[in-house]
PDB file of C-alpha atoms in Angstrom:
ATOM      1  CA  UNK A 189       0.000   0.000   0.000  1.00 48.00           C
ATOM      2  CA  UNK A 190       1.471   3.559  -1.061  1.00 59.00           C
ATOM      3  CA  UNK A 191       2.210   5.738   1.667  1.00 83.00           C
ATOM      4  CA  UNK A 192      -0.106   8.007   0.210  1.00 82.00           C
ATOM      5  CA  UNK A 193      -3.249   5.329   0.781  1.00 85.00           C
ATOM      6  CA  UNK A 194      -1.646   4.884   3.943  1.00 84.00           C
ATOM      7  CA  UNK A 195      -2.059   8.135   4.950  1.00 87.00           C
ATOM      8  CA  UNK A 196      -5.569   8.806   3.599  1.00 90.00           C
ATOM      9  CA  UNK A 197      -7.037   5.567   5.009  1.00 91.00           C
ATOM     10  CA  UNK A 198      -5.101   6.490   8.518  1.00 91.00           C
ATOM     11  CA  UNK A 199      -6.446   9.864   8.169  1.00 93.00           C
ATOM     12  CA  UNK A 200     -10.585   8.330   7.681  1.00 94.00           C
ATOM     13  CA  UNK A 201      -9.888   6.076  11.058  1.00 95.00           C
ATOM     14  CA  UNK A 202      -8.812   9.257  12.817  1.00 95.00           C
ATOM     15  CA  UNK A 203     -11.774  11.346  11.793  1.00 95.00           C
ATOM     16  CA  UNK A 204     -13.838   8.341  12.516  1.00 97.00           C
ATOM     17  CA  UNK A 205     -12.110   7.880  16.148  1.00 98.00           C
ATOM     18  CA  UNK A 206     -12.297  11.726  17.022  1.00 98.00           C
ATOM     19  CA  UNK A 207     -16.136  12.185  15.923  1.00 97.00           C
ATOM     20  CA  UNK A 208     -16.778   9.593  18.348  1.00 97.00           C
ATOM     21  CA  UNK A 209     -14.806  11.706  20.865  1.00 98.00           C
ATOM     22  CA  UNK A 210     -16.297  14.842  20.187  1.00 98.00           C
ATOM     23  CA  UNK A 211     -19.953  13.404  20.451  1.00 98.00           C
ATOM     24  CA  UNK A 212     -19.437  12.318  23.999  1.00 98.00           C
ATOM     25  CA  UNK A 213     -17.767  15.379  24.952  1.00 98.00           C
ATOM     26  CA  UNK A 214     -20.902  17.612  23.741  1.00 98.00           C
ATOM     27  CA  UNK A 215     -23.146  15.471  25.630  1.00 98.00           C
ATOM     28  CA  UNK A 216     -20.840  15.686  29.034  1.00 98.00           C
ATOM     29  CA  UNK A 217     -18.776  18.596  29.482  1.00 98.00           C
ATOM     30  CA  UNK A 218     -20.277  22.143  29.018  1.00 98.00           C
ATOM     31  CA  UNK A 219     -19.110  24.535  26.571  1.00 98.00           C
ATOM     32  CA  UNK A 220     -17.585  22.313  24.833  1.00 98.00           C
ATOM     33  CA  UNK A 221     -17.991  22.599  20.869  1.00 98.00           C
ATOM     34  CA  UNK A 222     -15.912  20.886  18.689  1.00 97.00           C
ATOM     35  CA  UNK A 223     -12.694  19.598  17.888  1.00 97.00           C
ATOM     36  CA  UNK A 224     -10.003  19.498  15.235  1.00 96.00           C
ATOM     37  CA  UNK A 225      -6.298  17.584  14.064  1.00 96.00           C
ATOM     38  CA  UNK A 226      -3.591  18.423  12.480  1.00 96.00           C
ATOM     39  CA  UNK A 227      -1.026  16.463  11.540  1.00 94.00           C
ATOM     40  CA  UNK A 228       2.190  15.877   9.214  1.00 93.00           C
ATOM     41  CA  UNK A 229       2.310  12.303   8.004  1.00 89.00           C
ATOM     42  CA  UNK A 230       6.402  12.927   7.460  1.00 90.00           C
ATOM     43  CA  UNK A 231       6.862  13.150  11.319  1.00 93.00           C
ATOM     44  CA  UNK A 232       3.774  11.179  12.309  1.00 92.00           C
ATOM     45  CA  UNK A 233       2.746  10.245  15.462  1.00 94.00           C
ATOM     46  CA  UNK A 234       5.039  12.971  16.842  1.00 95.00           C
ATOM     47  CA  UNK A 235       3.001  15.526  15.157  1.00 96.00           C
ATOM     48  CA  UNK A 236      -0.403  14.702  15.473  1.00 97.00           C
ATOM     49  CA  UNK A 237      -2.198  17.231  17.625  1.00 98.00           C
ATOM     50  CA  UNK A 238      -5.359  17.344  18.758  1.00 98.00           C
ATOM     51  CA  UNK A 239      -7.686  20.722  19.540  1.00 98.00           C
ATOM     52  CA  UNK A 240     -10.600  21.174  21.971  1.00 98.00           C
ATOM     53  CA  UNK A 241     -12.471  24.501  20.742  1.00 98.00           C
ATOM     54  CA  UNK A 242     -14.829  25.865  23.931  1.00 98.00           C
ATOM     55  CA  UNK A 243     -17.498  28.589  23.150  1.00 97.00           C
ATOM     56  CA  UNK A 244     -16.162  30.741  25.822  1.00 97.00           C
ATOM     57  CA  UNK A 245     -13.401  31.523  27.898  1.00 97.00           C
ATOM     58  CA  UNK A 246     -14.851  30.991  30.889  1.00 97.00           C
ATOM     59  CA  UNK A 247     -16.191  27.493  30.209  1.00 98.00           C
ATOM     60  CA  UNK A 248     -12.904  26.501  28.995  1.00 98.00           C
ATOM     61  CA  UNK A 249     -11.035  27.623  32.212  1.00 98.00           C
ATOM     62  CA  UNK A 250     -13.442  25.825  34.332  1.00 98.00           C
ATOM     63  CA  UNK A 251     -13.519  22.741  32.277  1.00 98.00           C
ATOM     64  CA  UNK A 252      -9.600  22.650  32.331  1.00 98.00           C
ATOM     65  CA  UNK A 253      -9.726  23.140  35.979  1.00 98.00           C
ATOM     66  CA  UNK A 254     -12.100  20.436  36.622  1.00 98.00           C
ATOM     67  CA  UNK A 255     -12.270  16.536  35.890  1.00 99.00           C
ATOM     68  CA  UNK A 256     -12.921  16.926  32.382  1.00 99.00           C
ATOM     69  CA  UNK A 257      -9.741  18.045  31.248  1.00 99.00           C
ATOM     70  CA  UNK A 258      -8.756  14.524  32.265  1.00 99.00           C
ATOM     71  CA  UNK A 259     -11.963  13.394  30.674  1.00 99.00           C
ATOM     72  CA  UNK A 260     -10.661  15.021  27.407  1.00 99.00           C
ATOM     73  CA  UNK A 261      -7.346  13.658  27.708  1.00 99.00           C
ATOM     74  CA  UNK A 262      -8.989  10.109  28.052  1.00 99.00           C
ATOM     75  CA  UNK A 263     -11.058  10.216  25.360  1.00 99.00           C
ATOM     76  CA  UNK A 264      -8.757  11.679  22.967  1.00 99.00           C
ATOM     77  CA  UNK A 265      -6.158   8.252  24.334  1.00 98.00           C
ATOM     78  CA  UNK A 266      -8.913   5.867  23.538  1.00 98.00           C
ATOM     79  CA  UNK A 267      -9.341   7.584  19.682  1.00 98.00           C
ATOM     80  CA  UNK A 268      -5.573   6.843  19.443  1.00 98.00           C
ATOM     81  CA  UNK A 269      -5.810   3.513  20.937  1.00 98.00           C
ATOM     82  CA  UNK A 270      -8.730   2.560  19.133  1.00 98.00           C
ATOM     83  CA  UNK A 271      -6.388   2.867  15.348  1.00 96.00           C
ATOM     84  CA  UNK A 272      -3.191   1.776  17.302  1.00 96.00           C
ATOM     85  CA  UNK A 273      -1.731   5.345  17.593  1.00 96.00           C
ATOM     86  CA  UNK A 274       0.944   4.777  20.442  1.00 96.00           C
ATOM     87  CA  UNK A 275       2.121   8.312  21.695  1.00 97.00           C
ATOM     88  CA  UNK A 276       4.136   8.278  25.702  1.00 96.00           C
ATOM     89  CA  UNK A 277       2.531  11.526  26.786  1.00 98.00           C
ATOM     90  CA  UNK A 278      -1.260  12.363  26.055  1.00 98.00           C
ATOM     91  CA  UNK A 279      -1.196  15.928  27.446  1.00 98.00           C
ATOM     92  CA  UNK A 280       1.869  17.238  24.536  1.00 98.00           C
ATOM     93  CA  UNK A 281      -0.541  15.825  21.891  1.00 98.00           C
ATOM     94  CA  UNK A 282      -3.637  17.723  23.364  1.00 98.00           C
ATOM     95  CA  UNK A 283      -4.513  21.887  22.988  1.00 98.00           C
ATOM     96  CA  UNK A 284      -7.329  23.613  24.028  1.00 98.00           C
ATOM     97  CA  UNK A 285      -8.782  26.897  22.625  1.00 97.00           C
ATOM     98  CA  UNK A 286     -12.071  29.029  22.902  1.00 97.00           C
ATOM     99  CA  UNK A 287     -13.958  29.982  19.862  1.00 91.00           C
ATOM    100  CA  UNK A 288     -14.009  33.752  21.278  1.00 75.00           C
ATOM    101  CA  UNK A 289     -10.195  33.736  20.943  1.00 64.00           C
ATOM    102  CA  UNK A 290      -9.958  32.214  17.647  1.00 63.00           C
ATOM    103  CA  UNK A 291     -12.989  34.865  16.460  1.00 63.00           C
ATOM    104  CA  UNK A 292     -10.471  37.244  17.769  1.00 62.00           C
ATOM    105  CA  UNK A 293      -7.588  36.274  15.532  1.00 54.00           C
ATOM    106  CA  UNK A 294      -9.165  36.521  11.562  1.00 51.00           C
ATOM    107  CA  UNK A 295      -5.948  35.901  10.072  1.00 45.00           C
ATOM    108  CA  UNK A 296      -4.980  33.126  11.919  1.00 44.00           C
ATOM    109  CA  UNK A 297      -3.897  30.375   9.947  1.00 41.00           C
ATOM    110  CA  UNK A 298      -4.101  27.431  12.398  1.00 44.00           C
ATOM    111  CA  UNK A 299      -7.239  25.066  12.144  1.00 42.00           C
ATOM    112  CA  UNK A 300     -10.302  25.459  10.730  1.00 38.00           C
ATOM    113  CA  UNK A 301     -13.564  23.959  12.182  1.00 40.00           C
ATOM    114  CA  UNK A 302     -15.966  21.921   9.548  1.00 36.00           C
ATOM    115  CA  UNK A 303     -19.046  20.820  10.207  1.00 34.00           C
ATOM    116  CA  UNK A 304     -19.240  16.909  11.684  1.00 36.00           C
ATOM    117  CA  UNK A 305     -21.716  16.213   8.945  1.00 33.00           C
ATOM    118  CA  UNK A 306     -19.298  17.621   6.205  1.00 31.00           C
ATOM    119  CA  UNK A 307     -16.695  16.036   4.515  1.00 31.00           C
ATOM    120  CA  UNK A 308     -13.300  17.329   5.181  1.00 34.00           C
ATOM    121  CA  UNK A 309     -10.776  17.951   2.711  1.00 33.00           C
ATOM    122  CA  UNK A 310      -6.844  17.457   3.302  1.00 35.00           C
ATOM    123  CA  UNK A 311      -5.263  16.151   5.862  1.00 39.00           C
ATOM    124  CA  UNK A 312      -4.480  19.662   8.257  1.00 40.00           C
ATOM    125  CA  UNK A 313      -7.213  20.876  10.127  1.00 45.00           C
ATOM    126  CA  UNK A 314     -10.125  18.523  10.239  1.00 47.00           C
ATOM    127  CA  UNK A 315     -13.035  19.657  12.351  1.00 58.00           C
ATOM    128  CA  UNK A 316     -14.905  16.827  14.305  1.00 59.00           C
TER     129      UNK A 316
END
């Protein structure tokens, strides 16, 4: 297999395993939104890094400084197990943002949120 089908059909696990992710987060931790990957397939599993988007501020803080940041962590370990992504150290594969701060930044070039429902395109930046 081509590293190039390798990567695509890696990539369609990964969106697969992170939906599921981001559907139980909605349902359990509040202000919670979405979340995204990026990742370079030339330095993967190193690379791969995962993004928690919060509506707010506020709700982010308190989520972080509550039980589900580690609820967060643990789901995003169980997308990776699920595929048989081995990384030592959850937390350096793991970010968290609020929407109010990306809002903030226009020209940011970092990830960019997609509908679950749509079809993403590429491999950077994948919204769950």
């Amino acid at each position: 297999m081509s590293s190039k089908r390798t990567h695509t059909a890696m990539e369609r696990e990964l969106a697969r395993t992170l939906t599921t992710a981001c559907e139980t987060a909605k349902s359990e931790i509040v202000g919670f939104q979405w979340l995204t990957h990026d990742v370079d397939y030339d330095a993967f599993p190193r690379s791969l890094q995962v993004t928690w988007v919060f509506d707010t501020e506020a709700r982010m803080n308190s989520a972080l400084g509550s039980p589900d940041k580690a609820r967060m962590l643990e789901l995003t370990q169980a997308a990776f197990d699920e595929i048989g992504i081995t990384v030592s150290n959850i937390a350096a594969h793991v970010a968290f943002r609020a929407e109010q701060r990306l809002a903030a930044r226009p020209h940011d070039s970092g990830p960019v949120a997609l509908d679950s429902s749509r079809q993403a395109r590429g491999k950077r930046g994948q919204g769950h």
